[in-house]
Backbone as CSV, one residue per row, in Angstrom:
resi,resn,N_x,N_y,N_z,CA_x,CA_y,CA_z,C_x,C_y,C_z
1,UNK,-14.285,4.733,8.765,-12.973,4.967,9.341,-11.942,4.894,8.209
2,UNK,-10.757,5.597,8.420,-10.492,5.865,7.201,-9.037,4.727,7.385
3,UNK,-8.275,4.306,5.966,-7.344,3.448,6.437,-6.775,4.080,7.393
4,UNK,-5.865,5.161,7.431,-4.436,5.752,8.435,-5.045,5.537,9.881
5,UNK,-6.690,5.899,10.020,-7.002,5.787,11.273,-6.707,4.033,11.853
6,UNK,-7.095,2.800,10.688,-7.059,1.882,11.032,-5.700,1.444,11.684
7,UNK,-4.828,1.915,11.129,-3.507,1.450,10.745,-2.867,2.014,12.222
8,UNK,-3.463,3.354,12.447,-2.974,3.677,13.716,-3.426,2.761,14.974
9,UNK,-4.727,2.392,15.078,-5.311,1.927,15.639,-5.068,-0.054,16.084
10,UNK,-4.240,-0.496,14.786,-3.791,-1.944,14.703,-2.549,-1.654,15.450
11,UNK,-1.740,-0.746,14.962,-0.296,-0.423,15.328,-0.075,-0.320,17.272
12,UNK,-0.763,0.479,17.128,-1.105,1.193,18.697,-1.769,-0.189,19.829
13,UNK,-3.107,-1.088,18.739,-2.706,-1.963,19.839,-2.045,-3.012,20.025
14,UNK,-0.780,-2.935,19.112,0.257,-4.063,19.450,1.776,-3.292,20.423
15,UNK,0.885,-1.895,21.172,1.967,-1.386,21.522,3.372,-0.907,20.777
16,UNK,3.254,-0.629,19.580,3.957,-0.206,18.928,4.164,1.260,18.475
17,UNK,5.414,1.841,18.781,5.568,3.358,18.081,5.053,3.276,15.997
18,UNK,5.255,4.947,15.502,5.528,4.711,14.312,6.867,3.800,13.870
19,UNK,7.867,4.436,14.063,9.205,4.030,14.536,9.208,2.158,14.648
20,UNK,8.770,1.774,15.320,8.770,0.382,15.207,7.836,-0.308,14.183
21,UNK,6.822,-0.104,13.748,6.626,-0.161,12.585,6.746,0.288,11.056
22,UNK,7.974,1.243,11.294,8.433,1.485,10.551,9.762,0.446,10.250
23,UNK,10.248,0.060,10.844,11.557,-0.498,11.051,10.808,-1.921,10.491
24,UNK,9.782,-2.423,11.117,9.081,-3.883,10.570,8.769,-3.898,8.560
25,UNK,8.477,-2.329,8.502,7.989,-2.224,7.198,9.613,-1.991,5.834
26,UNK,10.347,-1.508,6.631,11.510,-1.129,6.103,11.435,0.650,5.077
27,UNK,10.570,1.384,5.935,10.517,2.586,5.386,10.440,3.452,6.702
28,UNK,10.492,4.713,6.620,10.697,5.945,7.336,9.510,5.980,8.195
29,UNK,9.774,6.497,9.318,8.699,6.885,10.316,7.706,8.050,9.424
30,UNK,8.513,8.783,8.690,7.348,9.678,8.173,6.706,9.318,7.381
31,UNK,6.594,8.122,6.768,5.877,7.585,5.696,4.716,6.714,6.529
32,UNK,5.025,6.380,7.614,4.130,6.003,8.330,3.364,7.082,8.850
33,UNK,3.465,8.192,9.447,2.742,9.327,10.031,2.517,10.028,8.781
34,UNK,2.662,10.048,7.593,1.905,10.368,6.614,0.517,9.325,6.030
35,UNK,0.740,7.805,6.163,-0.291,7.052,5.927,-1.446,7.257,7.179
36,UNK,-1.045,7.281,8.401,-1.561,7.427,9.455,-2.667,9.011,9.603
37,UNK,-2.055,9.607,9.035,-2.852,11.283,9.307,-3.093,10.897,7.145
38,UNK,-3.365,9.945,7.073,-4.156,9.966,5.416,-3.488,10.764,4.273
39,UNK,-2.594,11.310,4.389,-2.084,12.323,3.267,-1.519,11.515,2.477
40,UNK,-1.269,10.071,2.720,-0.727,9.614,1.654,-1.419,8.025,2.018
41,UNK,-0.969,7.334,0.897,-1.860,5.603,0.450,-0.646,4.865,0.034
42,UNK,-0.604,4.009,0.914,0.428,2.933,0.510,0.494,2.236,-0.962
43,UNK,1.374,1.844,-1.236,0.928,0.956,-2.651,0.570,-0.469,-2.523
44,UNK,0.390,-0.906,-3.528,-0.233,-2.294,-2.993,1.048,-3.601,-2.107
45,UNK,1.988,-3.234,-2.822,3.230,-4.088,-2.118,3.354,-3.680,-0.588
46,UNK,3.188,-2.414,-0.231,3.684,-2.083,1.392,2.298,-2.227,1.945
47,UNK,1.065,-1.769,1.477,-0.055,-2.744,2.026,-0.193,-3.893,2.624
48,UNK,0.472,-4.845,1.384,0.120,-6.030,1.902,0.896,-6.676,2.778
49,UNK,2.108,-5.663,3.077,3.410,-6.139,4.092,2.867,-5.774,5.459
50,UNK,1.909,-4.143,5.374,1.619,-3.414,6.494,0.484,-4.665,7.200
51,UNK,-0.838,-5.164,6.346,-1.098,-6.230,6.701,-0.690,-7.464,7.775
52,UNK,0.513,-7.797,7.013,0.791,-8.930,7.690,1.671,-8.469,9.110
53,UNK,2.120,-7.511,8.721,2.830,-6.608,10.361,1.747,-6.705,11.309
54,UNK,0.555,-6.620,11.140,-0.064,-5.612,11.657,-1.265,-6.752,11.953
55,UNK,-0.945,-8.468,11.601,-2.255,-9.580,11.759,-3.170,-9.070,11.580
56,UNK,-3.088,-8.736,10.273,-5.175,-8.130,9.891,-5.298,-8.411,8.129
57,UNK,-5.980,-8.621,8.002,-6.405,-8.582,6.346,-6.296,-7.119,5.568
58,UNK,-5.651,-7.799,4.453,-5.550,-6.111,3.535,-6.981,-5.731,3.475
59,UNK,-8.052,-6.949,3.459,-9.558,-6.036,3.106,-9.751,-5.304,4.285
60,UNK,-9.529,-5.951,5.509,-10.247,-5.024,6.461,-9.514,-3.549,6.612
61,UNK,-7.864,-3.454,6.308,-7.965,-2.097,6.146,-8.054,-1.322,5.265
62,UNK,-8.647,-2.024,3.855,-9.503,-0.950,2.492,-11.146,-1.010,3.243
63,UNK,-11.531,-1.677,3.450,-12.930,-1.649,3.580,-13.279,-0.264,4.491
64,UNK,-14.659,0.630,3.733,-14.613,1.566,4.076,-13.827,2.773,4.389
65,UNK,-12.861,2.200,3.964,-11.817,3.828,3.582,-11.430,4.010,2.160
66,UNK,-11.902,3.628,1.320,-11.810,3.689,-0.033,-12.811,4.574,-0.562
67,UNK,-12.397,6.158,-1.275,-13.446,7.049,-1.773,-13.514,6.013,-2.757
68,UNK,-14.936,6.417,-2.956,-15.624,5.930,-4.612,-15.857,7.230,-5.964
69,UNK,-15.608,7.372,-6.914,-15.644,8.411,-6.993,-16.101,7.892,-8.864
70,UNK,-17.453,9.127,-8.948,-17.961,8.670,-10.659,-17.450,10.246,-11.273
71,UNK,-17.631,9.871,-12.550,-17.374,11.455,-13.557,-18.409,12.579,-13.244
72,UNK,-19.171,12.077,-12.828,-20.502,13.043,-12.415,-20.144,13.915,-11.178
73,UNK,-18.950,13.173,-10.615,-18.521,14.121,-9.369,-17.324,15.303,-9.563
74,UNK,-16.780,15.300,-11.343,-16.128,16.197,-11.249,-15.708,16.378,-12.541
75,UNK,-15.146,17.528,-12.753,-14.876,17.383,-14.565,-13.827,16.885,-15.017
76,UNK,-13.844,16.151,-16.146,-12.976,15.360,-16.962,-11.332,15.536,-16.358
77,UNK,-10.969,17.132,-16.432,-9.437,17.294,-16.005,-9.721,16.550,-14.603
78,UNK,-10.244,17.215,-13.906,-10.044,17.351,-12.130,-10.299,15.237,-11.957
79,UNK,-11.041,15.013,-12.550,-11.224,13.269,-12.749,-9.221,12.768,-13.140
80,UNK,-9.352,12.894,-14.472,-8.149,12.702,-14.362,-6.857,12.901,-13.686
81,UNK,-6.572,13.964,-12.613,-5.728,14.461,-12.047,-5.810,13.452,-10.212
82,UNK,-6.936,13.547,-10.008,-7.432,12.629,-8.908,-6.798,10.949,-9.249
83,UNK,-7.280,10.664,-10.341,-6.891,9.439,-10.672,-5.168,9.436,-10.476
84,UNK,-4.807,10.005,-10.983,-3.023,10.121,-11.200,-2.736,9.793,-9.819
85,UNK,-3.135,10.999,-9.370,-2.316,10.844,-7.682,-3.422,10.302,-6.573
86,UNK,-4.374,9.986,-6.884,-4.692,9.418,-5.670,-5.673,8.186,-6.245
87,UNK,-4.967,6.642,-6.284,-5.703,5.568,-6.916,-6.609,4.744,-6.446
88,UNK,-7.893,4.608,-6.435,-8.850,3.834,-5.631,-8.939,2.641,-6.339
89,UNK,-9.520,1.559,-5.432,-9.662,0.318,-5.369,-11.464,0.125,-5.288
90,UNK,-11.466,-0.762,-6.092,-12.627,-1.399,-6.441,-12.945,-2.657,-5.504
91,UNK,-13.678,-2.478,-4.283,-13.461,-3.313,-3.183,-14.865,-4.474,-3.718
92,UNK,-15.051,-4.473,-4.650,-16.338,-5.528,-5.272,-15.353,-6.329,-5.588
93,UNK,-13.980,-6.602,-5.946,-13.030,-7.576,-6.624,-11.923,-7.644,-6.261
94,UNK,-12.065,-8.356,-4.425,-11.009,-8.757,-4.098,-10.050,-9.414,-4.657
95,UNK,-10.093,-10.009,-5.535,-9.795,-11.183,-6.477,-8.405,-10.476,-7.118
96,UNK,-9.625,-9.121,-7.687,-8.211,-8.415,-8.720,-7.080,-7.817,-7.839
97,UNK,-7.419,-7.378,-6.373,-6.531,-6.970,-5.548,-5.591,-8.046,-5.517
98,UNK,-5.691,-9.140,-4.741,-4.847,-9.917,-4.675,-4.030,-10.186,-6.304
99,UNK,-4.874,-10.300,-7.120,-4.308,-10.658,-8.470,-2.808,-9.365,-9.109
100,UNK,-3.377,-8.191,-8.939,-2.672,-6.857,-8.872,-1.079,-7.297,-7.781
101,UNK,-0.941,-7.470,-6.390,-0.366,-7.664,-5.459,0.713,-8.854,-5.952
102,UNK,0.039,-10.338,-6.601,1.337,-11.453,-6.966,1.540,-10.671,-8.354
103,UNK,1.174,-9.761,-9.279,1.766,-9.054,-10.503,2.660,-8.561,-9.619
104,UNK,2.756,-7.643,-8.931,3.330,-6.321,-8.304,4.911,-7.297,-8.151
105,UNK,4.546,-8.338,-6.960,5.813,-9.542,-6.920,6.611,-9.648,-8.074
106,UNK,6.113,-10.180,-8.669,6.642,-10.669,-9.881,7.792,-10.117,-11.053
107,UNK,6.940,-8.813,-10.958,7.763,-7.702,-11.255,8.624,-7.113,-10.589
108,UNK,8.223,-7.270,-9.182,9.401,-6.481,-8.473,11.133,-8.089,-8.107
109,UNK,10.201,-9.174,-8.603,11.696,-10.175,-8.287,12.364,-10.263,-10.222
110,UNK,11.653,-9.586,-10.970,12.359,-9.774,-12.528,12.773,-8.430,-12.333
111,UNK,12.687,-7.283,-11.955,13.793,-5.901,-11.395,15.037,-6.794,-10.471
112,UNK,14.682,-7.063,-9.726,16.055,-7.845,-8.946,17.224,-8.676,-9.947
113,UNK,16.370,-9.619,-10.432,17.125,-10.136,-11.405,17.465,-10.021,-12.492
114,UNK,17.208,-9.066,-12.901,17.747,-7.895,-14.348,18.449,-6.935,-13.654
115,UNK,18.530,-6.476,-12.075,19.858,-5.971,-11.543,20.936,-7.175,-11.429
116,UNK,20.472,-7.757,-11.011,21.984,-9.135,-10.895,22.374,-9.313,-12.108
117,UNK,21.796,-9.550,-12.878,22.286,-9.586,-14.584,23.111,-8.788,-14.930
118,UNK,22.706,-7.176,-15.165,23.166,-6.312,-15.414,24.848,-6.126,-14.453
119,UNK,24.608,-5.857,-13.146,25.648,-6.210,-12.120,26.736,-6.979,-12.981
120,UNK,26.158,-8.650,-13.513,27.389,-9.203,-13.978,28.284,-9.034,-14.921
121,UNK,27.440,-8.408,-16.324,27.400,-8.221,-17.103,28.598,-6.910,-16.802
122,UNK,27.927,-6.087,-16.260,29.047,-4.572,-15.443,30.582,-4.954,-14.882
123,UNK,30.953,-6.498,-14.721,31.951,-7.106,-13.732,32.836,-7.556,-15.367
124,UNK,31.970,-8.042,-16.297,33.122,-8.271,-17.288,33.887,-7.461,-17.718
């Protein structure tokens, strides 16, 4: 099952529109009906938010919806181009997921506070 199917499927049975889980997630209904019909993959930060919306573990909605994909399945360009835009997870190392997810934090609260900086810095 693929994530979007999961995601529809968690969403739906908490009685919820896209729309209201969109509003929980703080992004657009179409970003939800794009994760939902698979055309697109959350990043690891709205994952792990969609998660906790949604009372379920980030593994259970990677598990089994994660292509696996070796060089043997395609040539060097078409490998690389896959990689760019569409990034898989190595579900043998939950560890690094979570580890990836408090980086992701971290970085995203030293952007905040190098805007407040900057901000003040802009006020003198």
């Amino acid at each position: 099952m693929s994530l979007g199917t999961k995601v529809k499927r968690y969403r739906e049975a908490k009685n919820w529109s896209q729309d209201d889980l969109a509003i929980r997630l703080d992004v657009t209904q179409g970003t939800i009906s794009n994760i939902e019909s698979d055309k697109s993959i959350p990043n690891s930060i709205l994952l792990s938010k969609m998660a906790k919306e949604l009372d379920v573990e980030m593994n259970e909605l990677l598990s089994d919806s994660t292509n696996f994909m070796t060089n043997s399945d395609f040539s060097d360009n078409a490998v690389a181009a896959v990689n760019q835009y569409n990034p898989t997870f190595n579900m043998q190392s939950p560890e690094l997921i979570e580890s990836i997810l408090r980086n992701q934090e971290q970085i995203a609260k030293l952007i905040e506070s190098q805007n407040k900086l900057i901000e003040g810095l802009l006020k003198k």
